[in-house]
PDB file of C-alpha atoms and ligand atoms in Angstrom:
ATOM      1  CA  MET D   1       9.028   1.868 -36.315  1.00 70.00           C
ATOM      2  CA  ASP D   2      10.122  -1.735 -36.838  1.00 78.00           C
ATOM      3  CA  VAL D   3       7.808  -4.748 -36.758  1.00 75.00           C
ATOM      4  CA  LYS D   4       8.523  -5.397 -33.039  1.00 75.00           C
ATOM      5  CA  ASP D   5       7.582  -1.812 -32.084  1.00 81.00           C
ATOM      6  CA  ILE D   6       4.375  -2.000 -34.093  1.00 80.00           C
ATOM      7  CA  ALA D   7       3.429  -5.295 -32.410  1.00 78.00           C
ATOM      8  CA  LEU D   8       4.149  -3.791 -28.955  1.00 76.00           C
ATOM      9  CA  GLU D   9       2.077  -0.671 -29.756  1.00 78.00           C
ATOM     10  CA  ARG D  10      -0.829  -2.861 -30.895  1.00 75.00           C
ATOM     11  CA  PHE D  11      -0.554  -4.978 -27.750  1.00 73.00           C
ATOM     12  CA  LEU D  12      -0.517  -1.895 -25.480  1.00 72.00           C
ATOM     13  CA  SER D  13      -3.446  -0.333 -27.283  1.00 73.00           C
ATOM     14  CA  ALA D  14      -5.428  -3.622 -26.986  1.00 71.00           C
ATOM     15  CA  ILE D  15      -4.735  -3.718 -23.217  1.00 68.00           C
ATOM     16  CA  LYS D  16      -5.702  -0.037 -22.887  1.00 68.00           C
ATOM     17  CA  SER D  17      -9.006  -0.516 -24.706  1.00 70.00           C
ATOM     18  CA  GLN D  18      -9.794  -3.416 -22.330  1.00 71.00           C
ATOM     19  CA  MET D  19      -8.815  -1.451 -19.209  1.00 70.00           C
ATOM     20  CA  ASP D  20     -10.444   1.927 -20.035  1.00 81.00           C
ATOM     21  CA  PRO D  21     -14.031   0.798 -19.229  1.00 83.00           C
ATOM     22  CA  VAL D  22     -12.767  -0.795 -15.970  1.00 84.00           C
ATOM     23  CA  GLN D  23     -10.994   2.429 -14.965  1.00 89.00           C
ATOM     24  CA  GLU D  24     -14.164   4.363 -15.816  1.00 90.00           C
ATOM     25  CA  LEU D  25     -16.238   2.062 -13.591  1.00 91.00           C
ATOM     26  CA  PHE D  26     -13.729   2.401 -10.739  1.00 93.00           C
ATOM     27  CA  THR D  27     -13.987   6.194 -11.062  1.00 95.00           C
ATOM     28  CA  TYR D  28     -17.775   5.955 -10.673  1.00 96.00           C
ATOM     29  CA  TYR D  29     -17.316   3.821  -7.526  1.00 97.00           C
ATOM     30  CA  ARG D  30     -14.893   6.421  -6.138  1.00 97.00           C
ATOM     31  CA  CYS D  31     -17.565   9.099  -6.748  1.00 97.00           C
ATOM     32  CA  ALA D  32     -20.168   6.948  -4.957  1.00 98.00           C
ATOM     33  CA  ILE D  33     -17.826   6.633  -1.968  1.00 98.00           C
ATOM     34  CA  MET D  34     -17.468  10.437  -1.900  1.00 98.00           C
ATOM     35  CA  GLU D  35     -21.273  10.826  -1.902  1.00 98.00           C
ATOM     36  CA  VAL D  36     -21.864   8.399   0.981  1.00 98.00           C
ATOM     37  CA  GLU D  37     -18.845   9.561   2.980  1.00 98.00           C
ATOM     38  CA  THR D  38     -20.079  13.155   2.721  1.00 98.00           C
ATOM     39  CA  LYS D  39     -23.477  12.080   4.066  1.00 98.00           C
ATOM     40  CA  PHE D  40     -21.812  10.618   7.167  1.00 98.00           C
ATOM     41  CA  ARG D  41     -19.566  13.667   7.618  1.00 97.00           C
ATOM     42  CA  VAL D  42     -22.610  15.966   7.391  1.00 97.00           C
ATOM     43  CA  LEU D  43     -24.436  13.928  10.065  1.00 96.00           C
ATOM     44  CA  ASP D  44     -21.345  14.020  12.274  1.00 96.00           C
ATOM     45  CA  GLU D  45     -21.064  17.820  11.890  1.00 95.00           C
ATOM     46  CA  GLN D  46     -24.738  18.280  12.679  1.00 94.00           C
ATOM     47  CA  PHE D  47     -24.481  16.198  15.863  1.00 90.00           C
ATOM     48  CA  SER D  48     -21.382  18.109  16.880  1.00 88.00           C
ATOM     49  CA  LEU D  49     -23.282  21.387  16.487  1.00 87.00           C
ATOM     50  CA  GLN D  50     -26.562  20.245  18.034  1.00 83.00           C
ATOM     51  CA  TYR D  51     -25.407  17.983  20.865  1.00 75.00           C
ATOM     52  CA  ASP D  52     -21.719  18.849  21.214  1.00 76.00           C
ATOM     53  CA  ASP D  53     -21.026  15.192  20.478  1.00 83.00           C
ATOM     54  CA  ASN D  54     -19.386  13.412  17.530  1.00 91.00           C
ATOM     55  CA  PRO D  55     -20.853   9.969  16.884  1.00 95.00           C
ATOM     56  CA  ILE D  56     -18.126   9.139  14.331  1.00 97.00           C
ATOM     57  CA  GLU D  57     -14.549   8.447  15.405  1.00 97.00           C
ATOM     58  CA  SER D  58     -13.203   7.858  11.904  1.00 97.00           C
ATOM     59  CA  ILE D  59     -14.165   6.856   8.369  1.00 98.00           C
ATOM     60  CA  LYS D  60     -12.098   4.600   6.117  1.00 97.00           C
ATOM     61  CA  SER D  61     -12.893   3.859   2.515  1.00 97.00           C
ATOM     62  CA  ARG D  62     -11.482   1.618  -0.189  1.00 96.00           C
ATOM     63  CA  ILE D  63     -12.116   0.372  -3.695  1.00 96.00           C
ATOM     64  CA  LYS D  64     -11.786  -3.409  -3.952  1.00 94.00           C
ATOM     65  CA  SER D  65      -8.677  -4.294  -5.943  1.00 91.00           C
ATOM     66  CA  TYR D  66      -9.128  -5.675  -9.449  1.00 86.00           C
ATOM     67  CA  ASP D  67      -7.417  -8.903  -8.283  1.00 88.00           C
ATOM     68  CA  SER D  68      -9.900  -9.368  -5.416  1.00 91.00           C
ATOM     69  CA  ILE D  69     -12.835  -8.688  -7.742  1.00 90.00           C
ATOM     70  CA  LEU D  70     -11.610 -11.324 -10.219  1.00 88.00           C
ATOM     71  CA  ARG D  71     -11.016 -13.824  -7.390  1.00 91.00           C
ATOM     72  CA  LYS D  72     -14.542 -13.208  -6.058  1.00 92.00           C
ATOM     73  CA  LEU D  73     -16.077 -13.634  -9.552  1.00 89.00           C
ATOM     74  CA  LYS D  74     -14.204 -16.933  -9.913  1.00 90.00           C
ATOM     75  CA  ARG D  75     -15.213 -18.131  -6.417  1.00 92.00           C
ATOM     76  CA  LYS D  76     -18.885 -17.359  -7.095  1.00 90.00           C
ATOM     77  CA  GLY D  77     -18.822 -18.780 -10.629  1.00 91.00           C
ATOM     78  CA  ILE D  78     -19.818 -15.439 -12.170  1.00 88.00           C
ATOM     79  CA  SER D  79     -18.703 -14.470 -15.687  1.00 85.00           C
ATOM     80  CA  PHE D  80     -15.848 -11.992 -16.072  1.00 82.00           C
ATOM     81  CA  ASP D  81     -17.564  -8.953 -17.589  1.00 83.00           C
ATOM     82  CA  LEU D  82     -18.425  -5.416 -16.520  1.00 85.00           C
ATOM     83  CA  ASP D  83     -22.165  -6.058 -16.198  1.00 87.00           C
ATOM     84  CA  SER D  84     -21.535  -9.001 -13.865  1.00 85.00           C
ATOM     85  CA  ILE D  85     -19.105  -6.929 -11.799  1.00 86.00           C
ATOM     86  CA  GLN D  86     -21.747  -4.205 -11.347  1.00 89.00           C
ATOM     87  CA  ASN D  87     -24.732  -6.494 -10.838  1.00 90.00           C
ATOM     88  CA  GLU D  88     -23.223  -9.291  -8.749  1.00 90.00           C
ATOM     89  CA  ILE D  89     -20.410  -7.794  -6.649  1.00 92.00           C
ATOM     90  CA  PHE D  90     -21.785  -5.353  -4.092  1.00 95.00           C
ATOM     91  CA  ASP D  91     -18.657  -4.479  -2.127  1.00 95.00           C
ATOM     92  CA  ILE D  92     -16.461  -2.867  -4.798  1.00 96.00           C
ATOM     93  CA  ALA D  93     -16.938   0.487  -3.086  1.00 97.00           C
ATOM     94  CA  GLY D  94     -16.570   0.072   0.667  1.00 98.00           C
ATOM     95  CA  ILE D  95     -16.896   2.551   3.517  1.00 98.00           C
ATOM     96  CA  ARG D  96     -16.128   1.704   7.146  1.00 98.00           C
ATOM     97  CA  VAL D  97     -17.616   4.026   9.743  1.00 98.00           C
ATOM     98  CA  ILE D  98     -16.080   3.661  13.209  1.00 98.00           C
ATOM     99  CA  CYS D  99     -18.083   4.867  16.215  1.00 97.00           C
ATOM    100  CA  SER D 100     -17.340   4.848  19.936  1.00 94.00           C
ATOM    101  CA  PHE D 101     -20.759   3.569  20.948  1.00 96.00           C
ATOM    102  CA  GLU D 102     -23.020   0.818  19.645  1.00 96.00           C
ATOM    103  CA  LYS D 103     -26.209   2.922  19.776  1.00 96.00           C
ATOM    104  CA  ASP D 104     -24.603   5.504  17.446  1.00 96.00           C
ATOM    105  CA  ILE D 105     -24.160   2.790  14.821  1.00 98.00           C
ATOM    106  CA  TYR D 106     -27.908   2.186  14.632  1.00 98.00           C
ATOM    107  CA  MET D 107     -28.704   5.904  14.822  1.00 96.00           C
ATOM    108  CA  LEU D 108     -26.346   6.704  11.907  1.00 97.00           C
ATOM    109  CA  ALA D 109     -27.698   3.779   9.864  1.00 98.00           C
ATOM    110  CA  ASP D 110     -31.274   5.003  10.428  1.00 98.00           C
ATOM    111  CA  TYR D 111     -30.422   8.591   9.423  1.00 97.00           C
ATOM    112  CA  LEU D 112     -28.563   7.416   6.308  1.00 98.00           C
ATOM    113  CA  LEU D 113     -31.400   5.124   5.215  1.00 98.00           C
ATOM    114  CA  ALA D 114     -33.989   7.870   5.812  1.00 98.00           C
ATOM    115  CA  GLN D 115     -32.370  10.024   3.086  1.00 98.00           C
ATOM    116  CA  ASP D 116     -34.519   9.998  -0.022  1.00 97.00           C
ATOM    117  CA  ASP D 117     -31.692   9.357  -2.498  1.00 97.00           C
ATOM    118  CA  ILE D 118     -30.488   6.263  -0.616  1.00 98.00           C
ATOM    119  CA  THR D 119     -31.967   2.832  -1.344  1.00 98.00           C
ATOM    120  CA  LEU D 120     -31.277  -0.095   0.951  1.00 98.00           C
ATOM    121  CA  ILE D 121     -30.371  -3.211  -1.031  1.00 97.00           C
ATOM    122  CA  GLU D 122     -29.288  -5.484   1.821  1.00 97.00           C
ATOM    123  CA  ARG D 123     -28.785  -5.292   5.584  1.00 98.00           C
ATOM    124  CA  LYS D 124     -26.751  -7.793   7.611  1.00 98.00           C
ATOM    125  CA  ASP D 125     -26.682  -7.226  11.347  1.00 98.00           C
ATOM    126  CA  TYR D 126     -23.642  -9.073  12.660  1.00 98.00           C
ATOM    127  CA  ILE D 127     -23.937  -7.138  15.937  1.00 98.00           C
ATOM    128  CA  LYS D 128     -27.226  -8.756  16.872  1.00 97.00           C
ATOM    129  CA  ASN D 129     -26.168 -11.994  15.133  1.00 97.00           C
ATOM    130  CA  PRO D 130     -22.355 -12.273  15.302  1.00 97.00           C
ATOM    131  CA  LYS D 131     -20.544 -14.592  12.877  1.00 96.00           C
ATOM    132  CA  PRO D 132     -19.198 -17.898  14.288  1.00 95.00           C
ATOM    133  CA  SER D 133     -15.707 -16.295  14.253  1.00 93.00           C
ATOM    134  CA  GLY D 134     -16.988 -13.660  16.700  1.00 96.00           C
ATOM    135  CA  TYR D 135     -17.112 -10.940  13.997  1.00 97.00           C
ATOM    136  CA  ARG D 136     -19.494  -8.075  14.788  1.00 98.00           C
ATOM    137  CA  SER D 137     -20.455  -5.104  12.566  1.00 98.00           C
ATOM    138  CA  LEU D 138     -23.545  -3.726  10.880  1.00 98.00           C
ATOM    139  CA  HIS D 139     -23.359  -4.136   7.092  1.00 98.00           C
ATOM    140  CA  LEU D 140     -25.521  -2.161   4.676  1.00 98.00           C
ATOM    141  CA  ILE D 141     -25.481  -2.372   0.915  1.00 98.00           C
ATOM    142  CA  VAL D 142     -26.963   0.871  -0.367  1.00 98.00           C
ATOM    143  CA  GLU D 143     -27.547   2.342  -3.774  1.00 98.00           C
ATOM    144  CA  VAL D 144     -26.730   6.019  -4.257  1.00 98.00           C
ATOM    145  CA  PRO D 145     -26.961   8.248  -7.336  1.00 98.00           C
ATOM    146  CA  ILE D 146     -23.893   9.976  -8.746  1.00 97.00           C
ATOM    147  CA  PHE D 147     -24.487  12.871 -11.109  1.00 96.00           C
ATOM    148  CA  LEU D 148     -22.316  12.830 -14.235  1.00 94.00           C
ATOM    149  CA  SER D 149     -22.266  15.139 -17.274  1.00 92.00           C
ATOM    150  CA  THR D 150     -24.109  12.325 -19.062  1.00 92.00           C
ATOM    151  CA  GLY D 151     -26.797  12.019 -16.390  1.00 94.00           C
ATOM    152  CA  LYS D 152     -27.551  10.129 -13.205  1.00 96.00           C
ATOM    153  CA  LYS D 153     -25.990   6.739 -12.477  1.00 95.00           C
ATOM    154  CA  MET D 154     -26.972   4.496  -9.561  1.00 96.00           C
ATOM    155  CA  MET D 155     -24.045   2.895  -7.742  1.00 97.00           C
ATOM    156  CA  LYS D 156     -23.847   0.311  -4.975  1.00 97.00           C
ATOM    157  CA  VAL D 157     -21.743   0.910  -1.868  1.00 98.00           C
ATOM    158  CA  GLU D 158     -21.083  -1.398   1.069  1.00 98.00           C
ATOM    159  CA  VAL D 159     -21.160   0.398   4.426  1.00 98.00           C
ATOM    160  CA  GLN D 160     -19.686  -1.361   7.451  1.00 98.00           C
ATOM    161  CA  LEU D 161     -20.512   0.339  10.756  1.00 98.00           C
ATOM    162  CA  ARG D 162     -18.704  -0.795  13.887  1.00 98.00           C
ATOM    163  CA  THR D 163     -17.348   0.400  17.226  1.00 98.00           C
ATOM    164  CA  ILE D 164     -13.661   1.024  17.923  1.00 98.00           C
ATOM    165  CA  ALA D 165     -13.590  -2.258  19.868  1.00 98.00           C
ATOM    166  CA  MET D 166     -15.214  -4.200  17.001  1.00 98.00           C
ATOM    167  CA  ASP D 167     -12.753  -2.629  14.545  1.00 98.00           C
ATOM    168  CA  PHE D 168      -9.733  -3.460  16.734  1.00 98.00           C
ATOM    169  CA  TRP D 169     -10.917  -7.073  16.907  1.00 98.00           C
ATOM    170  CA  ALA D 170     -11.704  -7.354  13.155  1.00 98.00           C
ATOM    171  CA  SER D 171      -8.301  -5.928  12.124  1.00 97.00           C
ATOM    172  CA  LEU D 172      -6.381  -8.526  14.141  1.00 97.00           C
ATOM    173  CA  GLU D 173      -8.673 -11.383  13.127  1.00 96.00           C
ATOM    174  CA  HIS D 174      -8.282 -10.359   9.452  1.00 94.00           C
ATOM    175  CA  LYS D 175      -4.486 -10.589   9.848  1.00 94.00           C
ATOM    176  CA  LEU D 176      -4.851 -13.989  11.516  1.00 93.00           C
ATOM    177  CA  ARG D 177      -6.854 -15.298   8.528  1.00 89.00           C
ATOM    178  CA  TYR D 178      -4.075 -14.458   6.125  1.00 86.00           C
ATOM    179  CA  LYS D 179      -1.194 -15.760   8.279  1.00 82.00           C
ATOM    180  CA  LYS D 180       0.357 -18.577   6.297  1.00 80.00           C
ATOM    181  CA  ASN D 181       3.079 -19.701   8.729  1.00 88.00           C
ATOM    182  CA  LEU D 182       0.813 -21.035  11.513  1.00 89.00           C
ATOM    183  CA  SER D 183       0.303 -24.730  12.165  1.00 91.00           C
ATOM    184  CA  PRO D 184      -3.334 -25.942  12.155  1.00 90.00           C
ATOM    185  CA  LYS D 185      -3.050 -26.416  15.940  1.00 93.00           C
ATOM    186  CA  GLN D 186      -1.830 -22.828  16.471  1.00 93.00           C
ATOM    187  CA  LEU D 187      -4.587 -21.525  14.201  1.00 93.00           C
ATOM    188  CA  VAL D 188      -7.297 -23.304  16.229  1.00 93.00           C
ATOM    189  CA  MET D 189      -5.786 -22.052  19.494  1.00 95.00           C
ATOM    190  CA  LEU D 190      -5.557 -18.433  18.275  1.00 96.00           C
ATOM    191  CA  SER D 191      -9.055 -18.549  16.735  1.00 95.00           C
ATOM    192  CA  ASP D 192     -10.409 -19.705  20.105  1.00 95.00           C
ATOM    193  CA  GLU D 193      -8.524 -16.881  21.779  1.00 96.00           C
ATOM    194  CA  MET D 194     -10.108 -14.443  19.308  1.00 97.00           C
ATOM    195  CA  LYS D 195     -13.569 -15.786  20.188  1.00 97.00           C
ATOM    196  CA  THR D 196     -12.819 -14.996  23.845  1.00 97.00           C
ATOM    197  CA  CYS D 197     -11.615 -11.517  22.805  1.00 98.00           C
ATOM    198  CA  ALA D 198     -14.856 -11.045  20.823  1.00 97.00           C
ATOM    199  CA  ASP D 199     -16.875 -11.736  23.988  1.00 97.00           C
ATOM    200  CA  MET D 200     -14.698  -9.250  25.872  1.00 97.00           C
ATOM    201  CA  THR D 201     -15.208  -6.516  23.255  1.00 97.00           C
ATOM    202  CA  LYS D 202     -18.956  -7.170  23.378  1.00 97.00           C
ATOM    203  CA  ASP D 203     -18.898  -6.732  27.133  1.00 97.00           C
ATOM    204  CA  LEU D 204     -16.693  -3.621  26.843  1.00 98.00           C
ATOM    205  CA  ASP D 205     -19.088  -2.024  24.326  1.00 97.00           C
ATOM    206  CA  ARG D 206     -22.048  -2.773  26.587  1.00 97.00           C
ATOM    207  CA  ARG D 207     -20.384  -1.298  29.666  1.00 97.00           C
ATOM    208  CA  MET D 208     -19.105   1.823  27.870  1.00 96.00           C
ATOM    209  CA  GLN D 209     -22.612   2.362  26.486  1.00 96.00           C
ATOM    210  CA  TYR D 210     -24.014   2.033  30.024  1.00 96.00           C
ATOM    211  CA  VAL D 211     -21.610   4.675  31.360  1.00 95.00           C
ATOM    212  CA  ARG D 212     -22.491   7.086  28.560  1.00 93.00           C
ATOM    213  CA  ASP D 213     -26.241   6.508  29.022  1.00 92.00           C
ATOM    214  CA  GLU D 214     -25.906   7.188  32.748  1.00 93.00           C
ATOM    215  CA  MET D 215     -23.867  10.356  32.096  1.00 90.00           C
ATOM    216  CA  ASN D 216     -26.508  11.592  29.634  1.00 86.00           C
ATOM    217  CA  ARG D 217     -29.281  10.804  32.108  1.00 82.00           C
ATOM    218  CA  GLU D 218     -27.456  12.840  34.756  1.00 72.00           C
ATOM    219  CA  LYS D 219     -27.145  15.752  32.268  1.00 71.00           C
ATOM    220  CA  GLU D 220     -30.923  15.667  31.657  1.00 71.00           C
ATOM    221  CA  CYS D 221     -31.753  15.766  35.399  1.00 66.00           C
TER     222      CYS D 221
HETATM  223  P1  0O2 M 301     -12.199  -6.964   2.628  1.00 74.64           P
HETATM  224  O1  0O2 M 301     -10.755  -6.900   2.315  1.00 74.64           O
HETATM  225  O2  0O2 M 301     -12.511  -6.433   4.015  1.00 74.64           O
HETATM  226  O3  0O2 M 301     -13.083  -6.390   1.580  1.00 74.64           O
HETATM  227  P2  0O2 M 301     -19.759 -11.691   0.073  1.00 74.64           P
HETATM  228  O4  0O2 M 301     -18.581 -12.633  -0.015  1.00 74.64           O
HETATM  229  O5  0O2 M 301     -19.340 -10.265   0.441  1.00 74.64           O
HETATM  230  O6  0O2 M 301     -20.651 -11.686  -1.101  1.00 74.64           O
HETATM  231  P3  0O2 M 301     -20.390 -12.474   2.628  1.00 74.64           P
HETATM  232  O7  0O2 M 301     -19.170 -13.298   2.843  1.00 74.64           O
HETATM  233  O8  0O2 M 301     -21.654 -12.965   3.267  1.00 74.64           O
HETATM  234  O9  0O2 M 301     -20.688 -12.270   1.139  1.00 74.64           O
HETATM  235  O10 0O2 M 301     -20.099 -11.005   3.056  1.00 74.64           O
HETATM  236  P4  0O2 M 301     -20.124 -10.470   4.508  1.00 74.64           P
HETATM  237  O11 0O2 M 301     -19.643 -11.515   5.428  1.00 74.64           O
HETATM  238  O12 0O2 M 301     -21.430  -9.835   4.795  1.00 74.64           O
HETATM  239  O13 0O2 M 301     -19.062  -9.322   4.427  1.00 74.64           O
HETATM  240  C1  0O2 M 301     -17.783  -9.549   3.951  1.00 74.64           C
HETATM  241  C2  0O2 M 301     -16.846  -8.495   4.570  1.00 74.64           C
HETATM  242  O14 0O2 M 301     -17.127  -8.349   5.973  1.00 74.64           O
HETATM  243  C3  0O2 M 301     -15.419  -8.975   4.506  1.00 74.64           C
HETATM  244  O15 0O2 M 301     -14.864  -8.475   3.334  1.00 74.64           O
HETATM  245  C4  0O2 M 301     -14.791  -8.363   5.749  1.00 74.64           C
HETATM  246  O16 0O2 M 301     -14.468  -6.997   5.541  1.00 74.64           O
HETATM  247  C5  0O2 M 301     -15.935  -8.412   6.736  1.00 74.64           C
HETATM  248  N1  0O2 M 301     -16.001  -9.695   7.460  1.00 74.64           N
HETATM  249  C6  0O2 M 301     -16.985 -10.609   7.387  1.00 74.64           C
HETATM  250  N2  0O2 M 301     -16.760 -11.647   8.216  1.00 74.64           N
HETATM  251  C7  0O2 M 301     -15.588 -11.384   8.840  1.00 74.64           C
HETATM  252  C8  0O2 M 301     -14.823 -12.083   9.844  1.00 74.64           C
HETATM  253  O17 0O2 M 301     -15.184 -13.159  10.332  1.00 74.64           O
HETATM  254  N3  0O2 M 301     -13.668 -11.491  10.242  1.00 74.64           N
HETATM  255  C9  0O2 M 301     -13.238 -10.295   9.752  1.00 74.64           C
HETATM  256  N4  0O2 M 301     -12.089  -9.794  10.203  1.00 74.64           N
HETATM  257  N5  0O2 M 301     -13.939  -9.615   8.792  1.00 74.64           N
HETATM  258  C10 0O2 M 301     -15.094 -10.151   8.354  1.00 74.64           C
HETATM  259  P5  0O2 M 301     -13.779  -9.312   2.531  1.00 74.64           P
HETATM  260  O18 0O2 M 301     -14.172  -9.320   1.100  1.00 74.64           O
HETATM  261  O19 0O2 M 301     -13.537 -10.634   3.182  1.00 74.64           O
HETATM  262  O20 0O2 M 301     -12.471  -8.524   2.692  1.00 74.64           O
END
């Protein structure tokens, strides 16, 4: 090996030693997602068996990208180290649970939080108190244990529960936020339009819930 190769090897090994603990942490977050996702899938199966009804339409999960984590640390003025990442950033592991009906969101949240290995860290109810943008969802930050060969490790997971209508709205509004080619005037106009759409989705959720409640009442009679 010549001097250049040795320098490159040293550089790569230095990068690897920096990245290994990060990769390890990301693996733990992936395990935490599996734990929480399984809890929701079990509840969905049980409801399917017991009531012939599936409260969950779909589940999406993601690990926040390293770039986004670093940007968030910078924005919040938090130091760039693994302890800060674990103790200050709560949405590295994220699960989105999509339901058809609003009442199922609260029912699933209650059943999740009743489980004795789940600890609620934070609850933000943007359904009862929507954001000024019109955003609606129920957010929970929970702590869940993962069981490793070395023992138990507590991990934080952000759970976002929303209806199909709320999810449809949030996906488009998210795209609108990152659109760079709009003039300020267009942005204001489209944001206003999204606020109107948010009111419409709220009304749609309410009316769909009403129809289901009436159908269930008829079944009981
Ligand atoms: P991504 O890519 O979805 O992860 P925080 O910054 O998290 O410490 P904050 O801002 O109070 O504190 O968190 P919040 O608002 O409770 O939750 C943030 C996440 O909720 C966002 O994640 C979005 O997923 C979603 N969200 C919140 N407000 C809006 C909104 O007005 N529109 C849309 N479309 N989504 C929203 P990230 O990190 O922004 O992105």
